[in-house]
PDB file of C-alpha atoms and ligand atoms in Angstrom:
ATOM      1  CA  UNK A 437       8.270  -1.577 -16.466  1.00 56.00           C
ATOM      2  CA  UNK A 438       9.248   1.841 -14.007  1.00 70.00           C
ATOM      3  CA  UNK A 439       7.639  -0.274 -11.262  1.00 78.00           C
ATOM      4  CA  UNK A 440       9.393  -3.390 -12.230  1.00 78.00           C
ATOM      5  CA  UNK A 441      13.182  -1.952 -12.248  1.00 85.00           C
ATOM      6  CA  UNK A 442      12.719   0.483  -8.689  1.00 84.00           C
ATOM      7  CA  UNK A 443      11.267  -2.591  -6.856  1.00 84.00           C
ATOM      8  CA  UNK A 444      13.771  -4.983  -8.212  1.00 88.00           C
ATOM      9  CA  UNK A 445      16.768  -2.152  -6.842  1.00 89.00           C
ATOM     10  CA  UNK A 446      14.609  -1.284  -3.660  1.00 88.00           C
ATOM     11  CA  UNK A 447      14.260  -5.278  -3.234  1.00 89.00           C
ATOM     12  CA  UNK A 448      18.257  -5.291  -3.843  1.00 91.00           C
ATOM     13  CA  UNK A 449      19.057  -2.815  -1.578  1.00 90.00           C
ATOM     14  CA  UNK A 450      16.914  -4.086   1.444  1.00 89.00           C
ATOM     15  CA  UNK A 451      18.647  -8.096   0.925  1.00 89.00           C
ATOM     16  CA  UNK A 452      22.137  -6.059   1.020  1.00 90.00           C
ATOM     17  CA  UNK A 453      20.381  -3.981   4.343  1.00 89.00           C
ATOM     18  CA  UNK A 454      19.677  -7.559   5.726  1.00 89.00           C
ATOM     19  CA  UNK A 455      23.393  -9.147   5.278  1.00 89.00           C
ATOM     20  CA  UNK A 456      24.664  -6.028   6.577  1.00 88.00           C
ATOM     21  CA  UNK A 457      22.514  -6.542   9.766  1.00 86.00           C
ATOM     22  CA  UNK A 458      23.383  -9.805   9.828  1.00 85.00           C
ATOM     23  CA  UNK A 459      27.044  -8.860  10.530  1.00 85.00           C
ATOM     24  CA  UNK A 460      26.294  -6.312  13.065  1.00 82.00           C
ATOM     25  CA  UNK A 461      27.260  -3.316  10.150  1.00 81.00           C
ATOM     26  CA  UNK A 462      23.647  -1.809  10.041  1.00 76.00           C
ATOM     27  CA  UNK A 463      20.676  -1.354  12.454  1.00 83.00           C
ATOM     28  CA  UNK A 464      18.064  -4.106  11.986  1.00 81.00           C
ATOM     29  CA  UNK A 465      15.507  -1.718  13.359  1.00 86.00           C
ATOM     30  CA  UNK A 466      16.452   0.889  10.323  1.00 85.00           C
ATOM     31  CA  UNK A 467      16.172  -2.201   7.978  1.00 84.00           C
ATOM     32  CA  UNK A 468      12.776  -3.391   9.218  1.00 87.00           C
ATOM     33  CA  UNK A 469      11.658   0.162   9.533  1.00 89.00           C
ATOM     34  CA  UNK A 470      12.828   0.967   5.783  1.00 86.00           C
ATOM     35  CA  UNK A 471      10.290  -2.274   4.782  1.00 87.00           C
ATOM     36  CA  UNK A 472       7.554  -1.366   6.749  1.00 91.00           C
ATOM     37  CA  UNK A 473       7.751   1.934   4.692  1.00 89.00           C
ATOM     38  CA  UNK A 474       8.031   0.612   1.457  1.00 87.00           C
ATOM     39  CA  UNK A 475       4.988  -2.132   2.096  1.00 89.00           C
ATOM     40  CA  UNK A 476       2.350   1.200   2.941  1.00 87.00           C
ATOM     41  CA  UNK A 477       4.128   3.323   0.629  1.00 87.00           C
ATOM     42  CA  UNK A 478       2.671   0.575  -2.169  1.00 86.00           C
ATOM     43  CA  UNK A 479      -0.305   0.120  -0.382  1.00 86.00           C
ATOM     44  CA  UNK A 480      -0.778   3.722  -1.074  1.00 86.00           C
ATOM     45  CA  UNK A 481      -0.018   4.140  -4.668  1.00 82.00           C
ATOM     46  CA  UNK A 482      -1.860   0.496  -5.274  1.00 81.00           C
ATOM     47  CA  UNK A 483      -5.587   2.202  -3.993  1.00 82.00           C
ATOM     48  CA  UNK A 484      -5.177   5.804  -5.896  1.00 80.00           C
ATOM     49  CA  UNK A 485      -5.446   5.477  -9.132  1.00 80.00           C
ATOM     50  CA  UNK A 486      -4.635   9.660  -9.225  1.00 79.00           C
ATOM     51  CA  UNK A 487      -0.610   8.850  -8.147  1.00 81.00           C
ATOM     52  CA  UNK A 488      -0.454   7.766 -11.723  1.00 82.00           C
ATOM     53  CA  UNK A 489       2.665   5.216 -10.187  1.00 79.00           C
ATOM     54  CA  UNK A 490       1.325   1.722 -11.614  1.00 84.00           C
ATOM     55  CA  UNK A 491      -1.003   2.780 -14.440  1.00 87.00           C
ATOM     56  CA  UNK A 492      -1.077   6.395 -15.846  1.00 89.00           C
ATOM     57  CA  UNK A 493      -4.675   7.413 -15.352  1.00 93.00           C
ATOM     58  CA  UNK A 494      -6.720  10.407 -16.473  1.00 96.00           C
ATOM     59  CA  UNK A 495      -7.580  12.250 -13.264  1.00 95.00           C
ATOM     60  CA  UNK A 496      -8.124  15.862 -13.563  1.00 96.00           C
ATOM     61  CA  UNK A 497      -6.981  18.284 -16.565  1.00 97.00           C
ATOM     62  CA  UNK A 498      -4.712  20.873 -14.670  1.00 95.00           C
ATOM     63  CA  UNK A 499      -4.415  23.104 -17.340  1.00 95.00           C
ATOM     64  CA  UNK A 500      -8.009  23.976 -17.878  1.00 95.00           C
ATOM     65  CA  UNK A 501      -8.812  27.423 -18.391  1.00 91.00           C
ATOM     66  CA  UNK A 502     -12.879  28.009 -17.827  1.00 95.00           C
ATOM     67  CA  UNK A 503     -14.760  26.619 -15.149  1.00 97.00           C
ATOM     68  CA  UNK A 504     -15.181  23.856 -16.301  1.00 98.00           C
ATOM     69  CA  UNK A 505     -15.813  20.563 -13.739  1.00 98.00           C
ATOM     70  CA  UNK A 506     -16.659  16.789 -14.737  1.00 98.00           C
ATOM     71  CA  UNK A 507     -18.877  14.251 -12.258  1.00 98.00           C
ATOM     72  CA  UNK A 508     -18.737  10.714 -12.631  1.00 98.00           C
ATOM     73  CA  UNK A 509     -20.731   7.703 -11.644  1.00 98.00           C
ATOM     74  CA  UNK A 510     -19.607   4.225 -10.868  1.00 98.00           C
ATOM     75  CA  UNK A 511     -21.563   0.844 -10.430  1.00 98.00           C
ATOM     76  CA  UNK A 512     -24.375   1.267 -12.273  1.00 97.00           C
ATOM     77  CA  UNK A 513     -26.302   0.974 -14.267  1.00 98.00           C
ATOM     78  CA  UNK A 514     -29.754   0.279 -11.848  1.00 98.00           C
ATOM     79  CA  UNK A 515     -32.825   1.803 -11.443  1.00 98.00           C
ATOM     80  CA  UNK A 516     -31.577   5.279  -9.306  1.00 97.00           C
ATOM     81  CA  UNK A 517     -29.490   5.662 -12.556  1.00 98.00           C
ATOM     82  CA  UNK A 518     -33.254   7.192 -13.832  1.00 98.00           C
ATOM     83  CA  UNK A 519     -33.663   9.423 -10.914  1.00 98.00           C
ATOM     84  CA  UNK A 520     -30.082  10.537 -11.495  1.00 98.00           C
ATOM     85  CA  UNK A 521     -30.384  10.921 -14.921  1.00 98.00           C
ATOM     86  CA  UNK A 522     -33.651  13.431 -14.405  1.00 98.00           C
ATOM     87  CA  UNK A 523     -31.415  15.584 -12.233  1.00 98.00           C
ATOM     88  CA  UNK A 524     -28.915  15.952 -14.712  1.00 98.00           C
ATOM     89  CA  UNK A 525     -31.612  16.951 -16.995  1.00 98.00           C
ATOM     90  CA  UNK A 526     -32.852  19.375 -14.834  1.00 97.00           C
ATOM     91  CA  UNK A 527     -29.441  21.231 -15.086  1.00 96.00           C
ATOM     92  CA  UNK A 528     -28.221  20.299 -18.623  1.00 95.00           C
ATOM     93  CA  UNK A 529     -25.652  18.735 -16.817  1.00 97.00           C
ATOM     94  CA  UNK A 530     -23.424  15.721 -19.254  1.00 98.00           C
ATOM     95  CA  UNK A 531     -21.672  13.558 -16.572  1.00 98.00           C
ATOM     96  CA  UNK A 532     -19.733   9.951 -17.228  1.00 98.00           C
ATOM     97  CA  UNK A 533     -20.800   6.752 -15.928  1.00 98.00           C
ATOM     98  CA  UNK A 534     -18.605   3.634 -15.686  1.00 98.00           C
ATOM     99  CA  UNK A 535     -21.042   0.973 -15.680  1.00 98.00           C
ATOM    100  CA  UNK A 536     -20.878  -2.929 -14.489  1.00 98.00           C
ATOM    101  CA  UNK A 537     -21.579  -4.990 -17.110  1.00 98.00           C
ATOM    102  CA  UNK A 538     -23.127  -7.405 -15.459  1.00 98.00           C
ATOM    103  CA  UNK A 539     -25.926  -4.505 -14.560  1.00 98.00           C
ATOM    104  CA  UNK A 540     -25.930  -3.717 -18.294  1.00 98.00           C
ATOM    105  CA  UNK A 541     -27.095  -7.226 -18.856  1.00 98.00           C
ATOM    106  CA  UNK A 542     -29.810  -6.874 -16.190  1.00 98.00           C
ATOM    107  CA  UNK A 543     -31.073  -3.073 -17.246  1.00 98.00           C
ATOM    108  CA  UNK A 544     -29.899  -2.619 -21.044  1.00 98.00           C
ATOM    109  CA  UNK A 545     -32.622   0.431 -21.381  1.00 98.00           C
ATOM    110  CA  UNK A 546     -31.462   1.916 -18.818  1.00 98.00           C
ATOM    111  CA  UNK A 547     -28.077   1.515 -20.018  1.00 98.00           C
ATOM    112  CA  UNK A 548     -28.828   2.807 -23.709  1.00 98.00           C
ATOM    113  CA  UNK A 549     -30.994   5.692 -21.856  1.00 98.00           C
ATOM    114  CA  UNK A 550     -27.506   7.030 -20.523  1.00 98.00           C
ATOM    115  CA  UNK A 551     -26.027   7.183 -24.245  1.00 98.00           C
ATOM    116  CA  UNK A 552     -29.478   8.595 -25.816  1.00 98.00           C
ATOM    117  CA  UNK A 553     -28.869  11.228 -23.205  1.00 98.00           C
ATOM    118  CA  UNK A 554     -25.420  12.087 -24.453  1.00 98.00           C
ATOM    119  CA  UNK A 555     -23.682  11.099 -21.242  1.00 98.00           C
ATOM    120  CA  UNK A 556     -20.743   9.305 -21.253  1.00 98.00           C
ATOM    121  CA  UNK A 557     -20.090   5.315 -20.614  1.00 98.00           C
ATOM    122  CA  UNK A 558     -16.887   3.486 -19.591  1.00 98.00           C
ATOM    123  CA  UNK A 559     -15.995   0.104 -18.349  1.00 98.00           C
ATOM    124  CA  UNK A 560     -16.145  -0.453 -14.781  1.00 98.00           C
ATOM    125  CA  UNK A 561     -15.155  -4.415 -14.956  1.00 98.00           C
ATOM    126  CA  UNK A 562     -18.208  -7.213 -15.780  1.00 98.00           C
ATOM    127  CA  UNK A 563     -18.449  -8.253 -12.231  1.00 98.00           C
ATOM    128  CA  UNK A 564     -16.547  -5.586 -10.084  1.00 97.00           C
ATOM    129  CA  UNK A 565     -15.102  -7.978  -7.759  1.00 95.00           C
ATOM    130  CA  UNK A 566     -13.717  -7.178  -4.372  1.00 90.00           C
ATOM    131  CA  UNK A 567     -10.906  -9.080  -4.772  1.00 90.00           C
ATOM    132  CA  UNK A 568      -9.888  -6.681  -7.783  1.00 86.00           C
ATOM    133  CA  UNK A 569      -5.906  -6.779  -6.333  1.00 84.00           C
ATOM    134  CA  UNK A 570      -5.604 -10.487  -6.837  1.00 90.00           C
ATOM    135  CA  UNK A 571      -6.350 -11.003  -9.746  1.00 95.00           C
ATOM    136  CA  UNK A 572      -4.271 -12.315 -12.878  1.00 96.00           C
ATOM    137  CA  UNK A 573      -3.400 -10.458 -15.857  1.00 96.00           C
ATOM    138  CA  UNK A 574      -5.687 -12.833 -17.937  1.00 97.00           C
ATOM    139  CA  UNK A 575      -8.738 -12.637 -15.670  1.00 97.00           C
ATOM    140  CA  UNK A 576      -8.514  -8.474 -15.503  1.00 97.00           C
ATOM    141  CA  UNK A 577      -8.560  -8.762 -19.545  1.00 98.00           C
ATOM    142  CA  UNK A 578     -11.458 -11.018 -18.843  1.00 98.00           C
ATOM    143  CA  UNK A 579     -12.883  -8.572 -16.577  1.00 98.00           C
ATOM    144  CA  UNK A 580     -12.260  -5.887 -19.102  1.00 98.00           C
ATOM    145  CA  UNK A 581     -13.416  -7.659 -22.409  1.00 98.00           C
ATOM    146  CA  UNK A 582     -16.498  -9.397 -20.933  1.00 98.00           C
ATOM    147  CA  UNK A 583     -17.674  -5.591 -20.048  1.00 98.00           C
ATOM    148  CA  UNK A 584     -17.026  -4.468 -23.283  1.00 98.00           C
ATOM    149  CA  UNK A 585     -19.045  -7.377 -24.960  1.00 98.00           C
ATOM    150  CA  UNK A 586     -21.883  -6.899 -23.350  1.00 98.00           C
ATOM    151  CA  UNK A 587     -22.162  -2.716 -23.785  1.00 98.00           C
ATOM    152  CA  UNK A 588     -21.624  -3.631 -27.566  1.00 98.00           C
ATOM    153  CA  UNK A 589     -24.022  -6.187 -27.679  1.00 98.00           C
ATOM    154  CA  UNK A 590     -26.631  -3.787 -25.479  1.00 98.00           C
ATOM    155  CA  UNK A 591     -25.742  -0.212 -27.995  1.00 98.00           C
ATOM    156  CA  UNK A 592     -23.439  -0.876 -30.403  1.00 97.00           C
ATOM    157  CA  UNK A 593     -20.545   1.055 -29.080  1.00 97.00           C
ATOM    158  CA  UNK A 594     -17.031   0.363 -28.297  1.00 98.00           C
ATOM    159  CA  UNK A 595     -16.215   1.493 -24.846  1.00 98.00           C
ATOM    160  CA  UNK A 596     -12.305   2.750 -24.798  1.00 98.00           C
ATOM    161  CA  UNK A 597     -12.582   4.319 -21.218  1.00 98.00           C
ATOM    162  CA  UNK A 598     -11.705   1.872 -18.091  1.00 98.00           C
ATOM    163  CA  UNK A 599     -12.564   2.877 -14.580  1.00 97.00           C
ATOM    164  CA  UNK A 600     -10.759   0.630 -12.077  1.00 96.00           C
ATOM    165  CA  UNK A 601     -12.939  -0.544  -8.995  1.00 95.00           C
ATOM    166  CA  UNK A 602     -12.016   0.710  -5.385  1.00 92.00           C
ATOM    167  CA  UNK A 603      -9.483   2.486  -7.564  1.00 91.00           C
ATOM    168  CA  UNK A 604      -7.175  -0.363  -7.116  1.00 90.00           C
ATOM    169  CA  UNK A 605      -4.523  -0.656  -9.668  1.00 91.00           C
ATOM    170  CA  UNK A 606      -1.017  -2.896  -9.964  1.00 90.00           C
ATOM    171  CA  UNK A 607       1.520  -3.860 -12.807  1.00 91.00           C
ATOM    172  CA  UNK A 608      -0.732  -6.004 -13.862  1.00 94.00           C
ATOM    173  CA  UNK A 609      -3.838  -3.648 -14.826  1.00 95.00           C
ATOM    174  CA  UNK A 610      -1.451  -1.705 -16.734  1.00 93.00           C
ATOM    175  CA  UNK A 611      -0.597  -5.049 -18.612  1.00 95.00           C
ATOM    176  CA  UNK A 612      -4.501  -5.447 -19.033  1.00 97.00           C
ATOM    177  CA  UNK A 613      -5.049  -2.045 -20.143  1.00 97.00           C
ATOM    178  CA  UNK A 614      -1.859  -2.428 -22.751  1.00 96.00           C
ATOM    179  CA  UNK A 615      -3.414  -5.464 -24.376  1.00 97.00           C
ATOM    180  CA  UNK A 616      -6.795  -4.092 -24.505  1.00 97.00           C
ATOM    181  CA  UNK A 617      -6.176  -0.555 -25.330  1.00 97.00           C
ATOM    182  CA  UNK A 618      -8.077   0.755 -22.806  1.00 98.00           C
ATOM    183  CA  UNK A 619      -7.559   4.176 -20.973  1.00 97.00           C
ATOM    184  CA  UNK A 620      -7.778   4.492 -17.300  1.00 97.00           C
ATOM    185  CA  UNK A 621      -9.887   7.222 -16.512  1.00 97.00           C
ATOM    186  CA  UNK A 622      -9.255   8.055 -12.214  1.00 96.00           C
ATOM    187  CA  UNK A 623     -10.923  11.151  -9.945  1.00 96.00           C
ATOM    188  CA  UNK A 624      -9.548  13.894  -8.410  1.00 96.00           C
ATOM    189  CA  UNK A 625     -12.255  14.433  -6.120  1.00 96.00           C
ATOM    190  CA  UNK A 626     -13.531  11.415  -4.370  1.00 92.00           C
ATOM    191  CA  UNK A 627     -16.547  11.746  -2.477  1.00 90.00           C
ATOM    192  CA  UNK A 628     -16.749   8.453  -0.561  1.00 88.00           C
ATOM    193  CA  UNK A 629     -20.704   8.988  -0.761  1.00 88.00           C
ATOM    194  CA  UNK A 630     -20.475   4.578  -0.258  1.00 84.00           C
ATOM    195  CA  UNK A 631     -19.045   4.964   2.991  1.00 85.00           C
ATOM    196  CA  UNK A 632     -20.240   7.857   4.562  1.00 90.00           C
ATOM    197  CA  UNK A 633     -23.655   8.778   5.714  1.00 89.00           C
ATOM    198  CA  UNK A 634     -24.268  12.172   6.192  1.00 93.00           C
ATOM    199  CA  UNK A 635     -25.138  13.494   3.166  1.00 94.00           C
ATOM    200  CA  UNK A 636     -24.381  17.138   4.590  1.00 94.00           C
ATOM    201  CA  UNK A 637     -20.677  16.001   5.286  1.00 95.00           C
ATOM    202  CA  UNK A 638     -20.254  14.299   1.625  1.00 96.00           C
ATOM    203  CA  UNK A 639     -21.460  17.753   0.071  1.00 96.00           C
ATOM    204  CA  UNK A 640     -19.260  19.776   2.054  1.00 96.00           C
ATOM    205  CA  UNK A 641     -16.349  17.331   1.216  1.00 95.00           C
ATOM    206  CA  UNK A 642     -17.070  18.147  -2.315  1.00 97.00           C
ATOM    207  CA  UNK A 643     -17.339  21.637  -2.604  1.00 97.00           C
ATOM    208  CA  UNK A 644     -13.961  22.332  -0.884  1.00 96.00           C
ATOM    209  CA  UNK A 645     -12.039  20.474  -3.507  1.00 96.00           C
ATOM    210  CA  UNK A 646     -14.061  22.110  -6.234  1.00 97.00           C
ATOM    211  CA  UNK A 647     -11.648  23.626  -9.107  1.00 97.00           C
ATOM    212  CA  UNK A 648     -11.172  24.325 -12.848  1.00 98.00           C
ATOM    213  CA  UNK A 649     -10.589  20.378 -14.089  1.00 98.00           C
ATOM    214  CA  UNK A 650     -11.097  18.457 -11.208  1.00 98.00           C
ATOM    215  CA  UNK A 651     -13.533  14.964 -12.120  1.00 98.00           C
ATOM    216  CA  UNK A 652     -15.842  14.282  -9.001  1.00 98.00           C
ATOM    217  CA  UNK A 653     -17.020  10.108  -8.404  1.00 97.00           C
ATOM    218  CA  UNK A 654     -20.206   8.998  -7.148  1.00 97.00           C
ATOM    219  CA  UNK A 655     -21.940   6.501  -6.936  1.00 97.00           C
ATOM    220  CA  UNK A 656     -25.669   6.449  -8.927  1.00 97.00           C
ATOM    221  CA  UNK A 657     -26.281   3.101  -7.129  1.00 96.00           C
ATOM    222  CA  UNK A 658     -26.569   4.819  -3.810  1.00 94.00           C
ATOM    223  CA  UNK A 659     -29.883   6.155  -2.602  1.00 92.00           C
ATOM    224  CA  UNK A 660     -28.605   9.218  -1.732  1.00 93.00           C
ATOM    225  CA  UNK A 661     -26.699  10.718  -4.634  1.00 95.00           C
ATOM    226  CA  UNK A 662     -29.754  12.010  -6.383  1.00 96.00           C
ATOM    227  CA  UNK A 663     -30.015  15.086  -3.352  1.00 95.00           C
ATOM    228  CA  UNK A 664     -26.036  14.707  -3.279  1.00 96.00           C
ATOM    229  CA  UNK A 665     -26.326  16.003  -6.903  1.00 97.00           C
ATOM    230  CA  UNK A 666     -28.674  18.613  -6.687  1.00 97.00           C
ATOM    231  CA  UNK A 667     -27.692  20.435  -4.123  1.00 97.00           C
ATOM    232  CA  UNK A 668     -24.347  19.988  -5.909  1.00 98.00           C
ATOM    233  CA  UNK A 669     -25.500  21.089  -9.317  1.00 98.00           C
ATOM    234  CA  UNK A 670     -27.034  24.008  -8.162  1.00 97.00           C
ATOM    235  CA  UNK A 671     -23.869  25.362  -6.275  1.00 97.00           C
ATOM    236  CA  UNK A 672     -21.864  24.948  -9.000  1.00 98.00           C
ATOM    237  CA  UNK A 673     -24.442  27.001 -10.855  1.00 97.00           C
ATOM    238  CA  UNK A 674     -24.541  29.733  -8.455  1.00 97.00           C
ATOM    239  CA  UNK A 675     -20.372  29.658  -8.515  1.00 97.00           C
ATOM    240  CA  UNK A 676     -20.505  29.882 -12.326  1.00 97.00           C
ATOM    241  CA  UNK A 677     -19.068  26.417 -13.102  1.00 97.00           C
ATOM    242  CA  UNK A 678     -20.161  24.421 -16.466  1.00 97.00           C
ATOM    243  CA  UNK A 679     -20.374  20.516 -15.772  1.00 97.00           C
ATOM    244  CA  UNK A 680     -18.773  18.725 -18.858  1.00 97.00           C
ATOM    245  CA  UNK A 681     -18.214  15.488 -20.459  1.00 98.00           C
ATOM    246  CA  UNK A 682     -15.008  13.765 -18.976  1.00 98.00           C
ATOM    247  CA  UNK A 683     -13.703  13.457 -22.057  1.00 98.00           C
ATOM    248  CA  UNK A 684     -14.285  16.835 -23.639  1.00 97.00           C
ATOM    249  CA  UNK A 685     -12.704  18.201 -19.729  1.00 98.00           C
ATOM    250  CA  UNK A 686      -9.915  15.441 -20.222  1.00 98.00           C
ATOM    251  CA  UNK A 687      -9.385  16.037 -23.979  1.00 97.00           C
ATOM    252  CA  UNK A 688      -9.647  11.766 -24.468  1.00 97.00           C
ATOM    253  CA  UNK A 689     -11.683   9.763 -26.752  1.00 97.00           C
ATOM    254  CA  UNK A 690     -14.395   7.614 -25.467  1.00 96.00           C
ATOM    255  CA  UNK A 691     -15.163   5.558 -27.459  1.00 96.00           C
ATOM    256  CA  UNK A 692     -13.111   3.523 -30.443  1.00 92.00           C
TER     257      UNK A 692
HETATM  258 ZN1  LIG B 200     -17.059   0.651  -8.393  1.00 96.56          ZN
END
């Protein structure tokens, strides 16, 4: 609804820009420039969940007093979900993962392994399609519903936690999320561990965004997360930080 009424005046203000341009009153260039702008400015706020600008999202909890940090997982659940799981273990680390369901259909104990653990799951879409941006209201409910099907079917639980995928969110996700009552759960630290390879790089990344509250994303379908999160673990240790549920850090419920 915000969205709807500053793009309808912004929209309003650039047709009056154009007739003004038209009879030689403004600059064309200033007119063209002044779209250009507006077309990255929402190509910005459409890919970070954390601006909060189309759908208000759960990133970080600012006013966290103890050291207390949150990591996250997305695109599971597959068979490094085990080997990430142990690590946690190791460290009595609880972390949040915001699973696919169509990788809960295809590794349900691995899935249910998560909850026995006491880690979190959300809803990461049923098929986590690339062409997240483009799609309808009704097919992101689809999306949505489909996922949370399946994790009921698989361990009985209503998921209430939505993680969007590529972080890509428009009017019409929040329309989604309204009719499914879903809450849109976002990072403040993103690692891009699917898109870089040095692992050294990723871990330094990390650590300099490291703060009371902040929620850290990976990615426990990538190889390389498992040293990722050791290494990681243990220097939070050694700094004196406590890794906690994201909903206990982000005072939400997870499940309805
Ligand atoms: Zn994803």
């Amino acid at each position: 609804m915000q969205f709807r009424i500053i793009n309808t005046i912004i929209i309003l203000l650039l047709a009056a820009g154009l007739v003004l341009a038209f009879f030689e009153l403004a600059s064309f260039i200033y007119v063209l420039a002044f779209i250009v702008f507006y077309i990255f400015f929402l190509l910005i706020v459409a890919t970070n969940v954390r601006f909060n600008f189309f759908v208000k999202s759960f990133s970080e909890n600012r006013k966290i007093k103890e050291n207390h940090i949150a990591i996250t997982f997305d695109d599971g659940p597959v068979e490094n979900t085990l080997e990430v799981l142990k690590v946690l273990d190791k460290y009595n680390a609880k972390a949040g993962f915001f699973c696919i369901g169509e990788r809960i259909e295809k590794y349900p104990e691995i899935f249910k392994e998560i909850i026995q653990k006491d880690h979190l799951v959300g809803n990461h879409t049923y098929t986590h399609t690339r062409k997240m941006g483009a799609l309808s209201v009704s097919r992101i409910i689809w999306e949505i519903e489909e996922c949370n099907r399946i994790a009921e079917e698989t361990a009985g639980i209503k998921l209430k936690l939505f993680r969007p995928p590529f972080g890509i969110v428009s009017p019409k996700t929040q329309k989604a999320l309204e009719r499914t009552g879903l809450k849109s759960v976002g990072w403040s630290i993103r690692s891009f561990d699917a898109v870089v390879s040095s692992e050294e790089i990723i871990l330094n990344r990390i650590k300099k965004r490291i703060k009371p509250g902040a929620v850290i994303l990976l990615h426990d379908n990538n190889a390389k997360t498992v040293n990722i999160l050791e290494q990681l673990l243990l220097f939070l240790k050694n700094n004196h930080y406590e890794v906690v549920r994201p909903d206990k850090l982000l005072e939400i419920n997870a499940y309805s």
